[in-house]
Amino acid sequence: MKTPHDSLSERFAAALTQAFGEDYAEVDPLIAPAQNPKFGDYQANVAMSLAKRLGQKPRDIAQQIVDALEVSDLCDQPPAIAGPGFINLTCSADYLARLASDAVDDQRLGIAPVDDPMKIVVDYSGPNVAKEMHVGHLRSTVIGDAIARTLDFLGHDVVRQNHLGDWGTQFGMLIEYLVEQGAEQLDTLNIPDLNRMYQQAKQRFDADADFADRARQRVVLLQGGDQHTLHVWQLLVAESKKHFNAVYGRLNVTLADNDIRPESSYNDALPGVIEALEAAGMTSLSDGAVCVFMDQFKGSDDEPLPMIIRKSDGGYLYATTDLAALRYRIGELGARRIIYVTDARQKQHFAMVFAAVKQAGWAGDDVSLEHVPFGTILGPDNKPFKTRSGDTVKLVDLLDEAEQRAAAIVAEKNPDLSESDRTQVARVVGIGAVKYADLSGDRVKDYVFAWDRMLAMDGNTAPYLQYAYARIQSIFRKAEIDAATLPGAVQVEHEAERALVHKLVQLGPVVASVAQTLEPHRLCTYLYELAAVFSSFYEKCPVLRADNDEQKQSRLVLCKLTANTLKQGLDLLGIDVLERM
Ligand code: ARG
């Protein structure tokens, strides 16, 4: 389905061609929502922009465009010229009604898949094995998932990549400690235990030179493929995956086991990365370490900044693995857009990895490499969010608290709900609130984690939007109709109906802008505005007590389209709705 903006743009292209010739077909008509609804729905500013090129007065240009413009099926008043040469356009009620009824009859709400689907990798979440997921993993997981869902919806071929941190010297230390304590314990060890053991292992490592030596030996055994060591490591990975999957399940995140492509899976490719960069003449040795220096990266002292890709002891680094991962993603997966969702502190890392890959010629101009950075979650003291005792906040504890708090609110607001309904509502509202709070702000900014604000029933929150959805379902229940069987006919008479349809047809362009900018907060803002426009429609246009059956039917259809739009939008954010709450 075309938006009014699309359709009007096409008509302008035709009019410009007719008035001034083929060369003008591609000129941007500069169509924007009208600044003042008094003058119509849209205004086109193209006449001003063409004044110089045509050497004519904008008003004269506007007149020639309007004379050639064929919009009688979209607007019922002829386009009006105002001021220095604005062209004002008012959509006809029929046209708006057609847009609404086409959308409501369509599963995709009238949003067509893109014409040029691309293979797109989205790298997100990437927690580390043997560690419990903490609040620091929330943002990558939630933002990455919203981006992947949105690109999926638009018809792209999305490959999710969960770059688990499952390799490195720290595992030698942990495994050595576990073996020392009796590895058979692994049958009963859970992730919180491992978290603790990891800290104990670290203490041993720092305090006991003997242990440290054995831990280093253990790394060599692990890398050399020693059976027993590998076995313990595999148990660690398996146990960790169970934990990650449990968190993903609770968060309603689409990551599955076959999206996992951990650091260790690139082990065999690492020597080849070094060789290829050496062959490209990009490496130099510095104190025995293999480094890549690139002119554009300088330290604070203006000295060239190295990207180390192999340590003097032969060990590889985070950057080496990312270089190998990029080769795989471009060369084998055939990705044309590769998106990394990590916190802003990794900005420099990705800038260097991307630059190296371009310089080495592994990524041509047809491949877009994008780092999607985000800010830090802060506590009430404006410092990085910690527990009262100063520890990092475990993600499961955070989700538990979200559900508990939501349950208390639900119990107070709706005491008639059965125990099991209440648990279900609390889950959807609590988790939705946490996710939405993370998605709704400009992602590059830090934000303060505030329970009261994210769980509020008014304002730009998940509960507010979920409530708007549930309220519409309750209208259908009251009307005793099955929304699925509503006929699609719509009439658009009242100002508030016009405003609602105009807002509803914006979902497509908003989703497209999220796909382009990778900023899910644009979708949140849209849904919040939609809920407000709906409220005002509902206030001004009685639905159940409409003047006649036709009007009632039509308004019910607008309710249904609003509910479907809210549901679809929240789904792209990975947030569920409820039929009642
Ligand atoms: N494991 C990393 C961390 O905890 C995140 C991985 C991000 N993805 C990547 N390809 N580097 O910071």
XYZ file of C-alpha atoms and ligand atoms in Angstrom:
593
model
C 0.000 0.000 0.000
C 1.252 3.441 -0.789
C 1.201 6.148 1.832
C -0.302 9.512 0.886
C 3.258 10.767 0.784
C 4.246 8.110 -1.791
C 1.181 8.659 -3.955
C 1.486 12.429 -3.924
C 5.191 12.184 -4.758
C 4.393 10.110 -7.833
C 1.812 12.623 -9.008
C 4.266 15.458 -8.540
C 6.899 13.636 -10.575
C 4.382 13.345 -13.404
C 3.351 16.998 -13.118
C 6.948 18.229 -13.027
C 7.742 16.215 -16.149
C 4.739 17.549 -17.949
C 5.375 21.148 -16.972
C 9.163 21.320 -17.351
C 10.337 18.179 -19.158
C 11.917 14.789 -18.422
C 14.867 16.325 -16.562
C 12.520 17.321 -13.781
C 11.038 13.881 -13.069
C 13.577 13.169 -10.320
C 13.262 16.495 -8.524
C 12.262 16.016 -4.883
C 8.776 17.545 -4.525
C 9.567 18.302 -0.855
C 6.267 17.066 0.486
C 5.836 17.364 4.233
C 2.929 17.273 6.667
C 1.259 20.698 6.703
C 2.581 22.975 9.382
C -0.902 24.172 10.134
C -3.781 21.711 9.626
C -5.937 24.698 8.666
C -4.173 24.691 5.287
C -4.606 20.992 4.636
C -2.766 17.766 5.290
C 0.415 18.187 3.268
C 2.434 20.937 1.702
C 4.879 20.715 -1.193
C 7.752 23.178 -1.207
C 9.232 22.271 -4.561
C 8.318 25.551 -6.297
C 10.712 27.502 -4.061
C 13.517 25.041 -4.615
C 13.160 25.322 -8.407
C 13.153 29.131 -8.616
C 16.830 29.441 -9.357
C 17.035 26.536 -11.762
C 14.044 27.735 -13.793
C 14.710 31.435 -13.376
C 11.063 32.086 -12.540
C 9.071 33.283 -9.559
C 8.092 30.435 -7.185
C 4.421 31.356 -7.360
C 4.464 31.084 -11.162
C 6.223 27.753 -10.925
C 3.662 26.553 -8.381
C 0.866 27.559 -10.779
C 2.372 25.548 -13.632
C 2.774 22.505 -11.367
C -0.783 22.760 -10.064
C -2.114 23.071 -13.632
C -0.435 19.799 -14.515
C -1.109 18.005 -11.224
C -3.644 15.178 -11.355
C -4.797 14.395 -7.809
C -8.564 14.376 -8.108
C -8.766 10.809 -6.754
C -6.682 11.746 -3.698
C -7.933 15.218 -2.867
C -11.386 16.671 -3.345
C -10.393 20.290 -3.178
C -8.005 21.448 -5.869
C -4.445 22.052 -4.584
C -4.066 25.620 -3.283
C -1.100 27.932 -3.678
C -0.202 29.984 -0.642
C 2.443 32.408 0.541
C 5.585 32.521 -1.576
C 4.611 29.335 -3.453
C 3.618 26.542 -1.080
C 1.280 24.011 -2.607
C -1.278 22.870 -0.035
C -2.982 19.514 -0.366
C -5.970 18.119 1.479
C -6.721 14.408 1.235
C -10.317 13.532 0.479
C -12.423 11.613 2.988
C -12.892 8.860 0.402
C -9.198 8.460 -0.106
C -8.493 8.255 3.645
C -11.308 5.745 4.037
C -9.823 3.627 1.247
C -6.409 3.674 2.917
C -7.879 2.549 6.228
C -9.995 -0.229 4.830
C -7.145 -1.571 2.662
C -4.873 -1.684 5.713
C -7.337 -3.356 8.030
C -7.938 -6.180 5.565
C -4.216 -6.861 5.251
C -2.140 -9.025 7.612
C 0.815 -6.693 7.028
C -1.299 -3.581 7.561
C -0.556 -2.476 4.037
C 3.217 -2.480 4.485
C 4.829 -4.236 1.542
C 8.149 -6.057 1.928
C 11.100 -4.121 0.467
C 11.883 -4.461 -3.239
C 15.558 -5.195 -2.622
C 15.832 -7.682 0.253
C 19.358 -7.958 1.595
C 21.292 -10.508 3.575
C 21.799 -8.722 6.878
C 23.773 -9.938 9.892
C 22.700 -8.609 13.276
C 25.294 -9.342 15.960
C 23.759 -8.873 19.390
C 23.608 -10.058 22.991
C 26.992 -11.881 22.973
C 27.193 -12.729 26.693
C 30.190 -14.512 28.166
C 30.257 -18.167 29.138
C 30.394 -19.134 32.821
C 29.166 -15.716 33.831
C 25.669 -14.786 34.802
C 23.926 -12.329 32.498
C 23.771 -8.944 34.174
C 22.112 -5.644 33.510
C 24.917 -4.751 31.083
C 23.599 -7.389 28.653
C 20.053 -6.080 28.666
C 20.491 -3.327 26.125
C 22.360 -5.245 23.440
C 19.874 -8.099 23.721
C 16.739 -5.965 23.644
C 17.828 -3.363 21.075
C 19.415 -5.979 18.827
C 16.283 -8.078 18.878
C 14.052 -5.129 17.973
C 16.336 -4.328 15.042
C 16.396 -7.937 13.851
C 12.598 -8.215 14.108
C 12.104 -4.987 12.177
C 14.447 -5.977 9.344
C 12.812 -9.399 9.231
C 9.375 -7.849 8.942
C 10.510 -5.754 6.002
C 11.469 -8.933 4.172
C 15.239 -8.892 4.571
C 17.168 -12.110 5.005
C 18.288 -11.582 8.590
C 21.001 -13.745 10.116
C 21.205 -13.344 13.867
C 24.672 -13.906 15.268
C 25.208 -14.435 18.961
C 28.964 -13.925 19.359
C 29.322 -15.725 22.707
C 32.504 -15.071 24.621
C 33.507 -18.694 25.170
C 37.250 -18.650 24.615
C 40.311 -17.115 26.190
C 42.810 -17.443 28.999
C 40.193 -16.962 31.733
C 38.800 -20.409 30.938
C 42.156 -22.026 31.732
C 41.940 -20.500 35.154
C 38.353 -21.552 35.774
C 38.791 -25.080 34.454
C 41.946 -25.600 36.497
C 40.056 -24.539 39.578
C 37.108 -26.803 38.790
C 39.346 -29.794 38.157
C 41.115 -29.150 41.421
C 37.773 -29.080 43.220
C 36.585 -32.258 41.466
C 35.100 -31.721 38.021
C 32.289 -34.187 38.664
C 30.651 -31.349 40.564
C 29.754 -29.892 37.208
C 26.670 -32.078 37.143
C 25.188 -29.991 39.855
C 26.847 -26.653 39.222
C 24.638 -23.881 38.034
C 25.583 -20.525 36.676
C 25.502 -18.603 39.959
C 27.885 -21.254 41.366
C 30.164 -20.872 38.389
C 30.087 -17.132 38.770
C 31.292 -17.554 42.323
C 33.895 -20.181 41.440
C 35.211 -17.860 38.774
C 35.838 -15.202 41.384
C 37.512 -17.725 43.686
C 39.655 -18.953 40.805
C 40.699 -15.398 40.095
C 41.739 -14.896 43.718
C 43.789 -18.107 43.640
C 45.355 -17.022 40.392
C 46.464 -13.689 41.827
C 47.667 -15.109 45.142
C 49.208 -18.467 44.261
C 51.992 -18.578 41.676
C 51.800 -22.348 41.487
C 48.120 -22.262 40.651
C 48.724 -19.501 38.124
C 51.281 -21.692 36.366
C 48.898 -24.613 36.225
C 46.137 -22.335 34.960
C 48.391 -21.219 32.098
C 49.213 -24.842 31.382
C 45.487 -25.481 31.288
C 45.020 -22.858 28.569
C 47.602 -24.676 26.476
C 45.759 -27.946 27.079
C 42.472 -26.364 26.097
C 43.872 -24.863 22.920
C 45.687 -28.120 22.139
C 42.393 -30.013 22.322
C 43.142 -32.121 25.441
C 40.163 -34.456 25.892
C 39.489 -33.965 29.568
C 39.962 -30.191 29.453
C 37.724 -29.891 26.427
C 35.101 -31.980 28.164
C 34.973 -29.665 31.171
C 34.887 -26.654 28.890
C 31.980 -28.129 26.916
C 30.074 -28.645 30.142
C 30.632 -24.995 31.006
C 29.362 -23.902 27.617
C 26.319 -26.175 27.792
C 25.381 -24.974 31.258
C 25.808 -21.354 30.187
C 23.637 -21.807 27.114
C 20.879 -23.181 29.328
C 21.080 -20.047 31.409
C 21.138 -17.700 28.398
C 18.191 -19.483 26.813
C 16.187 -19.195 30.006
C 16.815 -15.438 30.062
C 16.011 -15.077 26.350
C 12.791 -16.985 26.885
C 11.718 -14.708 29.699
C 12.667 -11.654 27.681
C 10.771 -12.890 24.620
C 13.929 -12.539 22.554
C 14.153 -14.430 19.257
C 17.731 -15.727 19.667
C 17.943 -19.517 19.313
C 20.752 -22.056 19.592
C 21.497 -21.993 15.897
C 22.145 -18.252 16.078
C 25.099 -18.947 18.338
C 28.379 -18.579 16.559
C 30.801 -18.269 19.465
C 34.327 -16.892 19.536
C 35.746 -20.424 19.667
C 34.218 -21.248 16.287
C 36.737 -18.915 14.664
C 39.822 -20.532 16.260
C 40.944 -22.299 13.128
C 40.581 -19.158 11.043
C 42.785 -16.964 13.247
C 46.206 -17.853 11.796
C 44.784 -17.153 8.331
C 43.713 -13.670 9.433
C 47.267 -12.839 10.502
C 48.708 -14.253 7.276
C 46.306 -12.351 5.080
C 47.003 -9.058 6.816
C 50.731 -9.733 6.650
C 50.428 -10.449 2.946
C 48.543 -7.168 2.510
C 51.497 -5.427 4.134
C 49.359 -4.106 6.949
C 51.153 -5.603 9.950
C 54.227 -4.711 11.911
C 55.937 -6.298 14.912
C 56.059 -4.392 18.138
C 57.725 -6.075 21.131
C 57.008 -9.421 19.555
C 53.299 -8.674 19.094
C 51.724 -8.488 15.645
C 50.029 -5.108 15.237
C 48.077 -3.261 12.579
C 48.694 0.478 12.424
C 46.316 2.649 10.434
C 46.982 6.324 9.812
C 43.562 7.481 10.933
C 43.927 6.027 14.450
C 46.069 8.042 16.819
C 46.347 7.942 20.598
C 45.979 10.970 22.849
C 49.711 11.668 22.431
C 49.245 11.697 18.636
C 51.268 8.495 18.466
C 49.898 5.864 16.070
C 47.522 3.535 17.865
C 48.049 -0.194 17.289
C 45.372 -2.808 16.880
C 47.081 -5.872 18.357
C 46.089 -9.065 16.595
C 48.562 -11.521 18.096
C 50.314 -11.241 21.429
C 54.007 -12.022 21.787
C 53.095 -15.344 23.450
C 51.132 -16.312 20.331
C 47.704 -15.660 21.861
C 44.998 -14.039 19.748
C 42.716 -11.206 20.803
C 39.129 -9.996 20.687
C 39.941 -8.006 17.516
C 41.447 -11.032 15.757
C 38.268 -13.003 16.333
C 36.141 -10.132 15.072
C 38.262 -9.913 11.924
C 37.753 -13.636 11.337
C 34.027 -13.274 12.022
C 33.789 -10.504 9.425
C 35.544 -12.602 6.812
C 33.050 -15.371 7.472
C 30.047 -13.068 7.407
C 31.031 -11.379 4.173
C 32.686 -14.306 2.407
C 30.547 -17.232 3.476
C 27.251 -15.788 4.630
C 27.294 -13.208 1.844
C 26.053 -10.402 4.099
C 25.690 -6.938 2.602
C 24.890 -5.168 5.821
C 26.508 -6.152 9.123
C 25.195 -4.598 12.302
C 26.873 -4.752 15.734
C 24.857 -3.821 18.790
C 27.218 -3.153 21.706
C 27.772 -0.435 24.243
C 29.403 2.778 23.139
C 32.710 1.914 24.795
C 33.447 -0.517 21.965
C 33.235 2.238 19.375
C 36.962 2.446 18.781
C 37.292 -1.337 18.583
C 34.757 -1.576 15.784
C 36.045 1.484 13.981
C 39.486 -0.165 13.811
C 38.185 -3.595 12.824
C 36.011 -2.077 10.069
C 38.839 0.091 8.764
C 41.219 -2.883 8.647
C 38.705 -5.012 6.784
C 38.135 -2.265 4.215
C 41.840 -1.637 3.808
C 42.501 -5.349 3.365
C 39.845 -5.415 0.655
C 37.693 -8.014 2.415
C 34.674 -5.713 2.293
C 33.854 -3.861 -0.899
C 31.776 -0.714 -1.188
C 28.666 -2.861 -1.477
C 29.027 -4.006 2.138
C 27.910 -1.728 4.918
C 29.492 -2.228 8.359
C 27.582 -0.530 11.145
C 28.248 -0.244 14.834
C 25.063 0.533 16.769
C 26.271 1.948 20.081
C 24.184 2.540 23.172
C 24.623 4.331 26.478
C 24.801 3.040 30.027
C 21.920 2.210 32.378
C 22.282 4.408 35.435
C 21.014 4.071 38.994
C 19.104 6.775 40.872
C 22.465 8.316 41.810
C 23.259 8.831 38.106
C 26.104 6.327 38.343
C 26.141 2.960 36.540
C 23.287 0.882 37.931
C 24.381 -1.344 40.863
C 22.677 -3.215 43.697
C 22.518 -1.557 47.099
C 25.616 -3.470 48.134
C 27.445 -2.219 45.059
C 27.354 -5.439 42.999
C 26.337 -5.672 39.364
C 22.608 -6.289 38.997
C 21.826 -9.788 37.759
C 19.402 -9.827 34.884
C 17.238 -12.573 36.396
C 16.863 -10.588 39.618
C 15.851 -7.559 37.628
C 13.225 -9.516 35.693
C 11.912 -11.093 38.910
C 11.486 -7.678 40.443
C 9.756 -6.363 37.323
C 7.197 -9.154 37.518
C 6.680 -8.723 41.253
C 6.136 -5.005 40.962
C 3.784 -5.437 38.029
C 1.841 -8.102 39.967
C 1.311 -5.690 42.848
C 0.003 -3.024 40.493
C -2.295 -5.468 38.711
C -3.670 -6.791 42.014
C -4.536 -3.270 43.055
C -6.011 -2.151 39.727
C -7.877 -5.309 38.902
C -8.566 -7.380 42.033
C -11.033 -9.608 40.176
C -8.402 -11.291 38.039
C -7.756 -14.921 38.850
C -4.401 -15.826 40.321
C -3.135 -17.363 37.065
C -4.381 -14.466 34.920
C -2.683 -12.064 37.274
C 0.635 -13.884 36.950
C 0.336 -13.822 33.186
C -0.558 -10.126 33.072
C 2.260 -9.294 35.494
C 4.744 -11.149 33.335
C 3.750 -9.424 30.109
C 3.470 -5.979 31.697
C 6.592 -6.235 33.865
C 8.928 -7.540 31.166
C 7.347 -5.234 28.584
C 7.966 -2.249 30.848
C 11.657 -3.037 31.261
C 12.166 -3.593 27.546
C 10.204 -0.555 26.482
C 12.075 1.705 28.910
C 15.276 0.538 27.283
C 14.007 1.034 23.737
C 12.080 4.267 24.027
C 14.951 6.662 24.659
C 17.529 7.772 22.146
C 19.807 4.742 22.407
C 23.132 6.574 22.426
C 22.138 8.333 25.625
C 22.522 6.935 29.135
C 19.257 6.528 31.016
C 18.244 6.243 34.638
C 16.560 2.977 35.567
C 13.358 4.002 37.387
C 10.685 1.430 38.239
C 7.911 3.927 38.879
C 8.357 5.630 35.580
C 8.598 2.513 33.433
C 5.571 0.895 35.093
C 3.409 4.012 34.964
C 0.045 3.588 33.252
C 0.376 6.960 31.599
C 3.233 8.428 29.632
C 5.458 6.806 27.048
C 5.532 3.334 28.611
C 4.709 -0.240 27.668
C 1.853 -0.517 30.208
C 0.220 2.565 28.680
C 0.319 1.076 25.180
C -0.688 -2.369 26.385
C -3.574 -0.778 28.199
C -4.629 1.137 25.074
C -4.704 -2.169 23.226
C -6.649 -3.990 25.962
C -9.131 -1.138 26.158
C -9.958 -1.528 22.474
C -10.493 -5.252 22.999
C -12.902 -4.408 25.785
C -14.863 -2.213 23.362
C -15.310 -5.252 21.130
C -16.395 -7.351 24.094
C -18.936 -4.736 25.085
C -20.222 -4.526 21.522
C -20.349 -8.318 21.532
C -18.654 -8.537 18.192
C -15.785 -10.606 16.919
C -13.330 -8.066 15.532
C -12.001 -10.631 13.061
C -15.313 -10.671 11.212
C -15.802 -6.912 11.006
C -16.369 -5.775 7.430
C -13.687 -3.318 6.354
C -15.827 -0.388 5.183
C -14.763 2.929 6.685
C -16.109 6.448 6.438
C -13.977 9.365 7.505
C -16.102 12.326 8.531
C -15.023 13.767 11.832
C -11.761 15.720 12.241
C -10.640 13.187 14.849
C -11.245 10.352 12.405
C -9.124 12.083 9.798
C -6.345 12.610 12.312
C -6.466 8.968 13.361
C -6.244 7.639 9.792
C -3.386 10.013 9.002
C -1.508 8.662 12.010
C -2.315 5.039 11.253
C -0.888 5.162 7.742
C 2.433 6.397 9.123
C 3.409 2.989 10.517
C 5.071 1.983 7.237
C 7.334 5.039 6.921
C 8.214 4.846 10.628
C 9.218 1.192 10.386
C 11.294 2.017 7.293
C 13.063 4.762 9.208
C 13.866 2.370 12.073
C 15.383 -0.049 9.565
C 17.508 2.714 8.133
C 18.655 4.508 11.286
C 18.536 1.466 13.595
C 16.784 3.641 16.164
C 13.859 1.718 17.659
C 12.831 4.705 19.765
C 11.272 6.210 16.638
C 8.748 3.388 16.656
C 8.074 3.906 20.384
C 7.413 7.601 19.849
C 5.063 6.775 16.997
C 3.075 4.231 19.018
C 2.804 6.642 21.911
C 1.511 9.376 19.614
C -0.886 6.939 17.991
C -2.335 5.999 21.390
C -2.849 9.685 22.145
C -4.539 10.371 18.787
C -6.740 7.351 19.388
C -7.715 8.619 22.845
C -8.845 11.876 21.397
C -10.785 10.091 18.650
C -12.453 7.916 21.271
C -13.368 10.942 23.317
C -14.856 12.861 20.404
C -16.380 10.110 18.311
C -18.756 7.825 20.217
C -18.261 4.283 18.987
C -20.880 2.164 20.694
C -23.332 5.059 20.754
C -22.678 6.286 17.228
C -25.462 8.009 15.244
C -26.209 5.025 13.066
C -25.094 1.477 12.332
C -22.876 2.431 9.454
C -21.006 4.942 11.546
C -20.682 2.520 14.429
C -19.322 -0.153 12.102
C -16.841 2.262 10.599
C -15.611 3.437 13.994
C -15.231 -0.139 15.162
C -13.043 -0.746 12.117
C -10.888 2.233 13.077
C -10.618 0.764 16.591
C -9.556 -2.538 15.106
C -6.953 -0.971 12.847
C -5.547 0.960 15.805
C -5.351 -2.202 17.910
C -3.670 -4.125 15.085
C -1.199 -1.300 14.584
C -0.329 -1.147 18.294
C 0.074 -4.904 18.379
C 2.242 -5.028 15.277
C 4.395 -2.139 16.476
C 4.910 -3.658 19.921
C 5.675 -7.004 18.329
C 8.505 -5.414 16.334
C 9.865 -4.251 19.685
C 9.493 -7.764 21.102
C 6.683 -6.765 23.465
C 3.453 -8.705 23.892
C -0.077 -7.386 24.280
C -2.922 -8.643 26.466
C -6.592 -9.046 25.655
C -7.476 -7.724 29.095
C -5.542 -6.251 31.952
N 31.133 -10.680 24.387
C 31.229 -9.273 24.094
C 31.059 -8.468 25.383
O 30.584 -9.000 26.373
C 30.187 -8.797 23.111
C 30.338 -9.359 21.719
C 29.921 -8.362 20.674
N 30.090 -8.847 19.348
C 31.252 -8.888 18.691
N 31.275 -9.419 17.495
N 32.353 -8.382 19.203
O 31.387 -7.304 25.385
